Amino acid sequence: MEATSVLLLALAGATAGAINAVAGGGSLVTFPALLALGYPPVSANVINTVAALPGYVGGAWGYRRELSGQLRRVLVLGAVTVAGAILGSALLLLGPESTFVAVVPWLVLGSTLLLAAQPWIAKISSAGNGRSPGGAPDVPHQERLRWPGLGQLGVAAYGGYFNAGLGIMMLGVLGVALDDRLARLNALKSVLSAVASGVSLVFFTIFATVAWPAALVLAVAGLFGGWVGAVLGRRLPSELLRRCVVIFGLVIFVVLWVDHASSTL
């Protein structure tokens, strides 16, 4: 690759890593950058998914304090994430892309609206289960993960197929399904995103052709960006962080919708 291409990918990767750690949706920075450098859409999507892993790992490491007491969530939802990521990655390589791409903007919008409504949903659900809205469950080891697991399965399948907006969607589902502070949910999201990306990396390495030089540049830059994003995300008040995530999610929806609408004209 030329020096200008490396620089562009490094800047895009660092920015995407920070965005993924704080909110999710960093692939909407790296995906257009890859397309601008001449990579075909499917190849760019594969590179995006593979290169996102270090950024997610960096975010999880930055949020390691918020992961305290979430081991059971990580194990249960992590296993579900593995299954979903395999399914999504297989669909990307074996099935048509056009139909799924058409509904991607609406999936991102739905998850963003779920995250925006999470405080009100938490208040309603906490009235009958003895929990304080936004707080940790009174009996964490008895927390039921059936519905969070079902939602995570769908989100992981989406992430294996089309990585853009994965963090927004995952955080939206976790915010509704689990009663906890947003910083702790962000930490869980980072771990589960790393699991999904790691599974897809192995799958694509075996069954697809990966442009490793581009993926390596994005991955190294994303690792640094993910650490920076986690540090910034922890210092933001929960409500301010929620609003930033919701606004960013709406921007992602508009970008994806406009892109799809223009491609069908």
PDB file of C-alpha atoms in Angstrom:
ATOM      1  CA  MET A   1       0.000   0.000   0.000  1.00  0.00           C
ATOM      2  CA  GLU A   2       1.054   3.605  -0.605  1.00  0.00           C
ATOM      3  CA  ALA A   3       1.902   5.866   2.327  1.00  0.00           C
ATOM      4  CA  THR A   4      -1.237   7.950   1.822  1.00  0.00           C
ATOM      5  CA  SER A   5      -3.397   4.820   1.926  1.00  0.00           C
ATOM      6  CA  VAL A   6      -1.742   3.662   5.131  1.00  0.00           C
ATOM      7  CA  LEU A   7      -2.255   7.080   6.726  1.00  0.00           C
ATOM      8  CA  LEU A   8      -5.915   7.206   5.698  1.00  0.00           C
ATOM      9  CA  LEU A   9      -6.568   3.736   7.071  1.00  0.00           C
ATOM     10  CA  ALA A  10      -4.701   4.492  10.308  1.00  0.00           C
ATOM     11  CA  LEU A  11      -6.741   7.636  10.940  1.00  0.00           C
ATOM     12  CA  ALA A  12      -9.963   5.841  10.079  1.00  0.00           C
ATOM     13  CA  GLY A  13      -9.051   2.872  12.292  1.00  0.00           C
ATOM     14  CA  ALA A  14      -8.188   4.993  15.343  1.00  0.00           C
ATOM     15  CA  THR A  15     -11.377   7.016  14.984  1.00  0.00           C
ATOM     16  CA  ALA A  16     -13.481   3.873  14.558  1.00  0.00           C
ATOM     17  CA  GLY A  17     -11.900   2.215  17.590  1.00  0.00           C
ATOM     18  CA  ALA A  18     -12.761   5.195  19.789  1.00  0.00           C
ATOM     19  CA  ILE A  19     -16.316   5.350  18.449  1.00  0.00           C
ATOM     20  CA  ASN A  20     -16.811   1.618  18.997  1.00  0.00           C
ATOM     21  CA  ALA A  21     -15.662   1.881  22.604  1.00  0.00           C
ATOM     22  CA  VAL A  22     -17.949   4.820  23.399  1.00  0.00           C
ATOM     23  CA  ALA A  23     -21.024   4.067  21.322  1.00  0.00           C
ATOM     24  CA  GLY A  24     -20.513   1.663  18.436  1.00  0.00           C
ATOM     25  CA  GLY A  25     -20.772   2.212  14.711  1.00  0.00           C
ATOM     26  CA  GLY A  26     -17.103   2.839  13.990  1.00  0.00           C
ATOM     27  CA  SER A  27     -17.339   0.697  10.869  1.00  0.00           C
ATOM     28  CA  LEU A  28     -19.174   3.568   9.231  1.00  0.00           C
ATOM     29  CA  VAL A  29     -15.823   5.368   9.256  1.00  0.00           C
ATOM     30  CA  THR A  30     -13.617   2.517   8.058  1.00  0.00           C
ATOM     31  CA  PHE A  31     -16.049   1.022   5.522  1.00  0.00           C
ATOM     32  CA  PRO A  32     -16.242   4.181   3.343  1.00  0.00           C
ATOM     33  CA  ALA A  33     -12.463   4.566   3.673  1.00  0.00           C
ATOM     34  CA  LEU A  34     -11.939   1.065   2.291  1.00  0.00           C
ATOM     35  CA  LEU A  35     -14.382   1.698  -0.541  1.00  0.00           C
ATOM     36  CA  ALA A  36     -12.564   4.946  -1.356  1.00  0.00           C
ATOM     37  CA  LEU A  37      -9.329   2.986  -1.674  1.00  0.00           C
ATOM     38  CA  GLY A  38     -10.925   0.658  -4.239  1.00  0.00           C
ATOM     39  CA  TYR A  39     -11.838  -2.422  -2.198  1.00  0.00           C
ATOM     40  CA  PRO A  40     -15.049  -4.214  -3.353  1.00  0.00           C
ATOM     41  CA  PRO A  41     -17.972  -3.943  -0.876  1.00  0.00           C
ATOM     42  CA  VAL A  42     -17.898  -7.565   0.320  1.00  0.00           C
ATOM     43  CA  SER A  43     -14.119  -7.510   0.693  1.00  0.00           C
ATOM     44  CA  ALA A  44     -14.322  -4.197   2.555  1.00  0.00           C
ATOM     45  CA  ASN A  45     -16.936  -5.679   4.868  1.00  0.00           C
ATOM     46  CA  VAL A  46     -14.717  -8.680   5.621  1.00  0.00           C
ATOM     47  CA  ILE A  47     -11.724  -6.402   6.322  1.00  0.00           C
ATOM     48  CA  ASN A  48     -13.914  -4.230   8.536  1.00  0.00           C
ATOM     49  CA  THR A  49     -15.083  -7.136  10.639  1.00  0.00           C
ATOM     50  CA  VAL A  50     -11.605  -8.622  11.017  1.00  0.00           C
ATOM     51  CA  ALA A  51      -9.951  -5.295  11.835  1.00  0.00           C
ATOM     52  CA  ALA A  52     -12.562  -4.349  14.449  1.00  0.00           C
ATOM     53  CA  LEU A  53     -11.336  -7.001  16.905  1.00  0.00           C
ATOM     54  CA  PRO A  54      -8.406  -5.088  18.493  1.00  0.00           C
ATOM     55  CA  GLY A  55     -10.593  -2.011  18.931  1.00  0.00           C
ATOM     56  CA  TYR A  56     -13.160  -4.042  20.822  1.00  0.00           C
ATOM     57  CA  VAL A  57     -10.407  -5.666  22.898  1.00  0.00           C
ATOM     58  CA  GLY A  58      -8.993  -2.245  23.703  1.00  0.00           C
ATOM     59  CA  GLY A  59     -12.416  -1.029  24.744  1.00  0.00           C
ATOM     60  CA  ALA A  60     -12.972  -4.066  26.970  1.00  0.00           C
ATOM     61  CA  TRP A  61      -9.585  -3.555  28.623  1.00  0.00           C
ATOM     62  CA  GLY A  62     -10.343   0.110  29.198  1.00  0.00           C
ATOM     63  CA  TYR A  63     -13.662  -0.832  30.825  1.00  0.00           C
ATOM     64  CA  ARG A  64     -12.198  -3.698  32.897  1.00  0.00           C
ATOM     65  CA  ARG A  65     -13.289  -2.132  36.202  1.00  0.00           C
ATOM     66  CA  GLU A  66     -16.889  -2.020  34.989  1.00  0.00           C
ATOM     67  CA  LEU A  67     -16.739  -5.729  34.170  1.00  0.00           C
ATOM     68  CA  SER A  68     -16.587  -6.614  37.872  1.00  0.00           C
ATOM     69  CA  GLY A  69     -19.461  -8.940  38.806  1.00  0.00           C
ATOM     70  CA  GLN A  70     -20.417  -9.640  35.175  1.00  0.00           C
ATOM     71  CA  LEU A  71     -18.644 -12.987  34.697  1.00  0.00           C
ATOM     72  CA  ARG A  72     -21.890 -14.959  34.341  1.00  0.00           C
ATOM     73  CA  ARG A  73     -23.180 -12.499  31.752  1.00  0.00           C
ATOM     74  CA  VAL A  74     -19.938 -12.747  29.793  1.00  0.00           C
ATOM     75  CA  LEU A  75     -19.967 -16.560  29.806  1.00  0.00           C
ATOM     76  CA  VAL A  76     -23.638 -17.049  28.937  1.00  0.00           C
ATOM     77  CA  LEU A  77     -24.014 -14.225  26.437  1.00  0.00           C
ATOM     78  CA  GLY A  78     -20.543 -14.933  25.052  1.00  0.00           C
ATOM     79  CA  ALA A  79     -21.557 -18.488  24.137  1.00  0.00           C
ATOM     80  CA  VAL A  80     -24.671 -17.161  22.414  1.00  0.00           C
ATOM     81  CA  THR A  81     -22.547 -14.592  20.602  1.00  0.00           C
ATOM     82  CA  VAL A  82     -20.303 -17.323  19.175  1.00  0.00           C
ATOM     83  CA  ALA A  83     -23.287 -19.108  17.653  1.00  0.00           C
ATOM     84  CA  GLY A  84     -24.762 -15.918  16.228  1.00  0.00           C
ATOM     85  CA  ALA A  85     -21.477 -14.703  14.739  1.00  0.00           C
ATOM     86  CA  ILE A  86     -20.931 -18.027  12.969  1.00  0.00           C
ATOM     87  CA  LEU A  87     -24.433 -17.861  11.516  1.00  0.00           C
ATOM     88  CA  GLY A  88     -24.023 -14.288  10.321  1.00  0.00           C
ATOM     89  CA  SER A  89     -20.592 -14.877   8.811  1.00  0.00           C
ATOM     90  CA  ALA A  90     -21.887 -17.903   6.925  1.00  0.00           C
ATOM     91  CA  LEU A  91     -24.816 -15.908   5.569  1.00  0.00           C
ATOM     92  CA  LEU A  92     -22.461 -13.193   4.323  1.00  0.00           C
ATOM     93  CA  LEU A  93     -20.420 -15.642   2.269  1.00  0.00           C
ATOM     94  CA  LEU A  94     -23.250 -17.924   1.127  1.00  0.00           C
ATOM     95  CA  GLY A  95     -26.340 -15.740   0.751  1.00  0.00           C
ATOM     96  CA  PRO A  96     -27.387 -12.608  -1.187  1.00  0.00           C
ATOM     97  CA  GLU A  97     -26.428  -9.332   0.440  1.00  0.00           C
ATOM     98  CA  SER A  98     -29.013  -7.023  -1.106  1.00  0.00           C
ATOM     99  CA  THR A  99     -32.021  -7.937   1.055  1.00  0.00           C
ATOM    100  CA  PHE A 100     -30.196  -7.667   4.361  1.00  0.00           C
ATOM    101  CA  VAL A 101     -28.501  -4.399   3.436  1.00  0.00           C
ATOM    102  CA  ALA A 102     -31.936  -2.966   2.683  1.00  0.00           C
ATOM    103  CA  VAL A 103     -33.121  -3.493   6.280  1.00  0.00           C
ATOM    104  CA  VAL A 104     -29.856  -2.517   8.007  1.00  0.00           C
ATOM    105  CA  PRO A 105     -30.832   1.176   8.471  1.00  0.00           C
ATOM    106  CA  TRP A 106     -34.100   0.171  10.136  1.00  0.00           C
ATOM    107  CA  LEU A 107     -32.377  -2.305  12.443  1.00  0.00           C
ATOM    108  CA  VAL A 108     -29.998   0.427  13.579  1.00  0.00           C
ATOM    109  CA  LEU A 109     -32.880   2.861  14.050  1.00  0.00           C
ATOM    110  CA  GLY A 110     -34.860   0.350  16.104  1.00  0.00           C
ATOM    111  CA  SER A 111     -31.933  -0.342  18.417  1.00  0.00           C
ATOM    112  CA  THR A 112     -31.260   3.368  18.845  1.00  0.00           C
ATOM    113  CA  LEU A 113     -34.880   3.979  19.827  1.00  0.00           C
ATOM    114  CA  LEU A 114     -34.702   1.066  22.262  1.00  0.00           C
ATOM    115  CA  LEU A 115     -31.687   2.631  23.927  1.00  0.00           C
ATOM    116  CA  ALA A 116     -33.428   6.015  24.103  1.00  0.00           C
ATOM    117  CA  ALA A 117     -36.456   4.406  25.782  1.00  0.00           C
ATOM    118  CA  GLN A 118     -34.409   2.260  28.189  1.00  0.00           C
ATOM    119  CA  PRO A 119     -34.845   4.496  31.305  1.00  0.00           C
ATOM    120  CA  TRP A 120     -38.635   4.383  31.021  1.00  0.00           C
ATOM    121  CA  ILE A 121     -38.667   0.661  30.307  1.00  0.00           C
ATOM    122  CA  ALA A 122     -36.367   0.074  33.289  1.00  0.00           C
ATOM    123  CA  LYS A 123     -38.715   2.021  35.575  1.00  0.00           C
ATOM    124  CA  ILE A 124     -41.675  -0.071  34.473  1.00  0.00           C
ATOM    125  CA  SER A 125     -39.830  -3.374  34.861  1.00  0.00           C
ATOM    126  CA  SER A 126     -38.256  -2.450  38.212  1.00  0.00           C
ATOM    127  CA  ALA A 127     -41.666  -1.775  39.758  1.00  0.00           C
ATOM    128  CA  GLY A 128     -42.359  -5.491  39.952  1.00  0.00           C
ATOM    129  CA  ASN A 129     -38.948  -7.026  40.480  1.00  0.00           C
ATOM    130  CA  GLY A 130     -37.489  -5.097  43.386  1.00  0.00           C
ATOM    131  CA  ARG A 131     -34.680  -3.467  41.411  1.00  0.00           C
ATOM    132  CA  SER A 132     -33.716   0.166  41.317  1.00  0.00           C
ATOM    133  CA  PRO A 133     -33.814   1.633  37.792  1.00  0.00           C
ATOM    134  CA  GLY A 134     -30.308   1.809  36.373  1.00  0.00           C
ATOM    135  CA  GLY A 135     -28.814  -0.144  39.252  1.00  0.00           C
ATOM    136  CA  ALA A 136     -27.503  -3.657  39.558  1.00  0.00           C
ATOM    137  CA  PRO A 137     -29.922  -6.516  40.357  1.00  0.00           C
ATOM    138  CA  ASP A 138     -30.464  -7.249  44.065  1.00  0.00           C
ATOM    139  CA  VAL A 139     -29.565 -10.933  43.475  1.00  0.00           C
ATOM    140  CA  PRO A 140     -27.111 -10.912  40.515  1.00  0.00           C
ATOM    141  CA  HIS A 141     -26.576 -14.694  40.454  1.00  0.00           C
ATOM    142  CA  GLN A 142     -30.314 -15.230  39.916  1.00  0.00           C
ATOM    143  CA  GLU A 143     -30.483 -12.844  36.964  1.00  0.00           C
ATOM    144  CA  ARG A 144     -32.379 -14.389  34.071  1.00  0.00           C
ATOM    145  CA  LEU A 145     -30.574 -14.173  30.749  1.00  0.00           C
ATOM    146  CA  ARG A 146     -33.096 -15.917  28.493  1.00  0.00           C
ATOM    147  CA  TRP A 147     -34.375 -12.779  26.782  1.00  0.00           C
ATOM    148  CA  PRO A 148     -30.992 -10.995  26.726  1.00  0.00           C
ATOM    149  CA  GLY A 149     -29.563 -14.164  25.177  1.00  0.00           C
ATOM    150  CA  LEU A 150     -32.213 -14.276  22.471  1.00  0.00           C
ATOM    151  CA  GLY A 151     -31.626 -10.638  21.591  1.00  0.00           C
ATOM    152  CA  GLN A 152     -27.866 -11.140  21.630  1.00  0.00           C
ATOM    153  CA  LEU A 153     -28.162 -14.081  19.236  1.00  0.00           C
ATOM    154  CA  GLY A 154     -29.814 -11.857  16.647  1.00  0.00           C
ATOM    155  CA  VAL A 155     -27.367  -9.017  17.206  1.00  0.00           C
ATOM    156  CA  ALA A 156     -24.358 -11.333  16.899  1.00  0.00           C
ATOM    157  CA  ALA A 157     -25.739 -12.781  13.652  1.00  0.00           C
ATOM    158  CA  TYR A 158     -26.130  -9.233  12.362  1.00  0.00           C
ATOM    159  CA  GLY A 159     -22.549  -8.437  13.389  1.00  0.00           C
ATOM    160  CA  GLY A 160     -21.188 -11.486  11.616  1.00  0.00           C
ATOM    161  CA  TYR A 161     -22.997 -10.421   8.458  1.00  0.00           C
ATOM    162  CA  PHE A 162     -22.585  -6.643   8.418  1.00  0.00           C
ATOM    163  CA  ASN A 163     -20.463  -5.073  11.159  1.00  0.00           C
ATOM    164  CA  ALA A 164     -21.568  -1.454  10.752  1.00  0.00           C
ATOM    165  CA  GLY A 165     -23.720  -0.305  13.656  1.00  0.00           C
ATOM    166  CA  LEU A 166     -23.085  -3.474  15.693  1.00  0.00           C
ATOM    167  CA  GLY A 167     -22.231  -1.599  18.882  1.00  0.00           C
ATOM    168  CA  ILE A 168     -25.308   0.618  18.664  1.00  0.00           C
ATOM    169  CA  MET A 169     -27.588  -2.374  18.171  1.00  0.00           C
ATOM    170  CA  MET A 170     -25.925  -4.437  20.902  1.00  0.00           C
ATOM    171  CA  LEU A 171     -25.986  -1.605  23.419  1.00  0.00           C
ATOM    172  CA  GLY A 172     -29.636  -0.953  22.628  1.00  0.00           C
ATOM    173  CA  VAL A 173     -30.606  -4.581  23.229  1.00  0.00           C
ATOM    174  CA  LEU A 174     -28.510  -4.896  26.396  1.00  0.00           C
ATOM    175  CA  GLY A 175     -29.862  -1.589  27.706  1.00  0.00           C
ATOM    176  CA  VAL A 176     -33.433  -2.839  27.495  1.00  0.00           C
ATOM    177  CA  ALA A 177     -32.857  -6.442  28.541  1.00  0.00           C
ATOM    178  CA  LEU A 178     -30.505  -5.822  31.486  1.00  0.00           C
ATOM    179  CA  ASP A 179     -31.020  -3.491  34.433  1.00  0.00           C
ATOM    180  CA  ASP A 180     -27.644  -1.838  34.967  1.00  0.00           C
ATOM    181  CA  ARG A 181     -25.627   1.347  34.533  1.00  0.00           C
ATOM    182  CA  LEU A 182     -24.749   2.314  30.987  1.00  0.00           C
ATOM    183  CA  ALA A 183     -21.002   2.256  31.680  1.00  0.00           C
ATOM    184  CA  ARG A 184     -21.236  -1.393  32.792  1.00  0.00           C
ATOM    185  CA  LEU A 185     -23.357  -2.261  29.764  1.00  0.00           C
ATOM    186  CA  ASN A 186     -20.769  -0.540  27.573  1.00  0.00           C
ATOM    187  CA  ALA A 187     -18.111  -2.775  29.113  1.00  0.00           C
ATOM    188  CA  LEU A 188     -20.202  -5.889  28.461  1.00  0.00           C
ATOM    189  CA  LYS A 189     -20.884  -4.703  24.930  1.00  0.00           C
ATOM    190  CA  SER A 190     -17.155  -4.332  24.287  1.00  0.00           C
ATOM    191  CA  VAL A 191     -16.435  -7.891  25.430  1.00  0.00           C
ATOM    192  CA  LEU A 192     -19.279  -9.417  23.428  1.00  0.00           C
ATOM    193  CA  SER A 193     -18.313  -7.372  20.365  1.00  0.00           C
ATOM    194  CA  ALA A 194     -14.773  -8.715  20.693  1.00  0.00           C
ATOM    195  CA  VAL A 195     -16.143 -12.259  20.839  1.00  0.00           C
ATOM    196  CA  ALA A 196     -18.276 -11.721  17.729  1.00  0.00           C
ATOM    197  CA  SER A 197     -15.401 -10.138  15.824  1.00  0.00           C
ATOM    198  CA  GLY A 198     -12.978 -12.874  16.899  1.00  0.00           C
ATOM    199  CA  VAL A 199     -15.301 -15.620  15.692  1.00  0.00           C
ATOM    200  CA  SER A 200     -15.792 -13.857  12.361  1.00  0.00           C
ATOM    201  CA  LEU A 201     -12.022 -13.415  12.018  1.00  0.00           C
ATOM    202  CA  VAL A 202     -11.479 -17.168  12.338  1.00  0.00           C
ATOM    203  CA  PHE A 203     -14.382 -17.916   9.984  1.00  0.00           C
ATOM    204  CA  PHE A 204     -13.220 -15.496   7.285  1.00  0.00           C
ATOM    205  CA  THR A 205      -9.606 -16.626   7.606  1.00  0.00           C
ATOM    206  CA  ILE A 206     -10.708 -20.170   6.802  1.00  0.00           C
ATOM    207  CA  PHE A 207     -13.404 -19.562   4.203  1.00  0.00           C
ATOM    208  CA  ALA A 208     -12.692 -16.143   2.634  1.00  0.00           C
ATOM    209  CA  THR A 209      -9.843 -14.034   1.255  1.00  0.00           C
ATOM    210  CA  VAL A 210      -8.757 -11.283   3.626  1.00  0.00           C
ATOM    211  CA  ALA A 211      -6.631  -8.304   2.558  1.00  0.00           C
ATOM    212  CA  TRP A 212      -4.353  -8.616   5.580  1.00  0.00           C
ATOM    213  CA  PRO A 213      -2.187  -5.483   5.094  1.00  0.00           C
ATOM    214  CA  ALA A 214      -5.252  -3.217   5.205  1.00  0.00           C
ATOM    215  CA  ALA A 215      -6.778  -5.204   8.062  1.00  0.00           C
ATOM    216  CA  LEU A 216      -3.526  -4.970  10.061  1.00  0.00           C
ATOM    217  CA  VAL A 217      -3.312  -1.190   9.727  1.00  0.00           C
ATOM    218  CA  LEU A 218      -6.927  -0.768  10.796  1.00  0.00           C
ATOM    219  CA  ALA A 219      -6.507  -3.247  13.641  1.00  0.00           C
ATOM    220  CA  VAL A 220      -3.438  -1.623  15.204  1.00  0.00           C
ATOM    221  CA  ALA A 221      -4.942   1.849  14.953  1.00  0.00           C
ATOM    222  CA  GLY A 222      -8.275   0.546  16.260  1.00  0.00           C
ATOM    223  CA  LEU A 223      -6.614  -0.931  19.346  1.00  0.00           C
ATOM    224  CA  PHE A 224      -5.281   2.466  20.349  1.00  0.00           C
ATOM    225  CA  GLY A 225      -8.545   4.192  19.491  1.00  0.00           C
ATOM    226  CA  GLY A 226     -10.548   1.694  21.541  1.00  0.00           C
ATOM    227  CA  TRP A 227      -8.456   2.385  24.634  1.00  0.00           C
ATOM    228  CA  VAL A 228      -8.835   6.149  24.222  1.00  0.00           C
ATOM    229  CA  GLY A 229     -12.580   5.812  23.664  1.00  0.00           C
ATOM    230  CA  ALA A 230     -13.046   3.723  26.803  1.00  0.00           C
ATOM    231  CA  VAL A 231     -11.215   6.320  28.907  1.00  0.00           C
ATOM    232  CA  LEU A 232     -13.385   9.105  27.523  1.00  0.00           C
ATOM    233  CA  GLY A 233     -16.566   7.041  27.841  1.00  0.00           C
ATOM    234  CA  ARG A 234     -15.998   6.334  31.547  1.00  0.00           C
ATOM    235  CA  ARG A 235     -15.667  10.032  32.340  1.00  0.00           C
ATOM    236  CA  LEU A 236     -18.955  10.992  30.698  1.00  0.00           C
ATOM    237  CA  PRO A 237     -22.107  11.050  32.885  1.00  0.00           C
ATOM    238  CA  SER A 238     -24.415   8.125  32.081  1.00  0.00           C
ATOM    239  CA  GLU A 239     -27.264  10.276  30.781  1.00  0.00           C
ATOM    240  CA  LEU A 240     -24.962  12.388  28.644  1.00  0.00           C
ATOM    241  CA  LEU A 241     -23.369   9.234  27.251  1.00  0.00           C
ATOM    242  CA  ARG A 242     -26.821   7.804  26.498  1.00  0.00           C
ATOM    243  CA  ARG A 243     -27.817  10.927  24.605  1.00  0.00           C
ATOM    244  CA  CYS A 244     -24.572  10.923  22.634  1.00  0.00           C
ATOM    245  CA  VAL A 245     -25.125   7.286  21.688  1.00  0.00           C
ATOM    246  CA  VAL A 246     -28.717   7.970  20.619  1.00  0.00           C
ATOM    247  CA  ILE A 247     -27.680  10.962  18.499  1.00  0.00           C
ATOM    248  CA  PHE A 248     -24.879   8.974  16.904  1.00  0.00           C
ATOM    249  CA  GLY A 249     -27.292   6.131  16.212  1.00  0.00           C
ATOM    250  CA  LEU A 250     -29.663   8.481  14.421  1.00  0.00           C
ATOM    251  CA  VAL A 251     -26.784   9.801  12.328  1.00  0.00           C
ATOM    252  CA  ILE A 252     -25.839   6.230  11.421  1.00  0.00           C
ATOM    253  CA  PHE A 253     -29.429   5.516  10.392  1.00  0.00           C
ATOM    254  CA  VAL A 254     -29.536   8.561   8.098  1.00  0.00           C
ATOM    255  CA  VAL A 255     -26.183   7.705   6.510  1.00  0.00           C
ATOM    256  CA  LEU A 256     -27.175   4.091   5.846  1.00  0.00           C
ATOM    257  CA  TRP A 257     -30.641   5.003   4.596  1.00  0.00           C
ATOM    258  CA  VAL A 258     -29.366   7.694   2.221  1.00  0.00           C
ATOM    259  CA  ASP A 259     -26.660   5.370   0.914  1.00  0.00           C
ATOM    260  CA  HIS A 260     -29.166   2.597   0.234  1.00  0.00           C
ATOM    261  CA  ALA A 261     -31.713   4.960  -1.314  1.00  0.00           C
ATOM    262  CA  SER A 262     -29.102   6.434  -3.671  1.00  0.00           C
ATOM    263  CA  SER A 263     -27.912   2.981  -4.726  1.00  0.00           C
ATOM    264  CA  THR A 264     -31.431   1.934  -5.744  1.00  0.00           C
ATOM    265  CA  LEU A 265     -32.058   4.974  -7.949  1.00  0.00           C
TER     266      LEU A 265
END
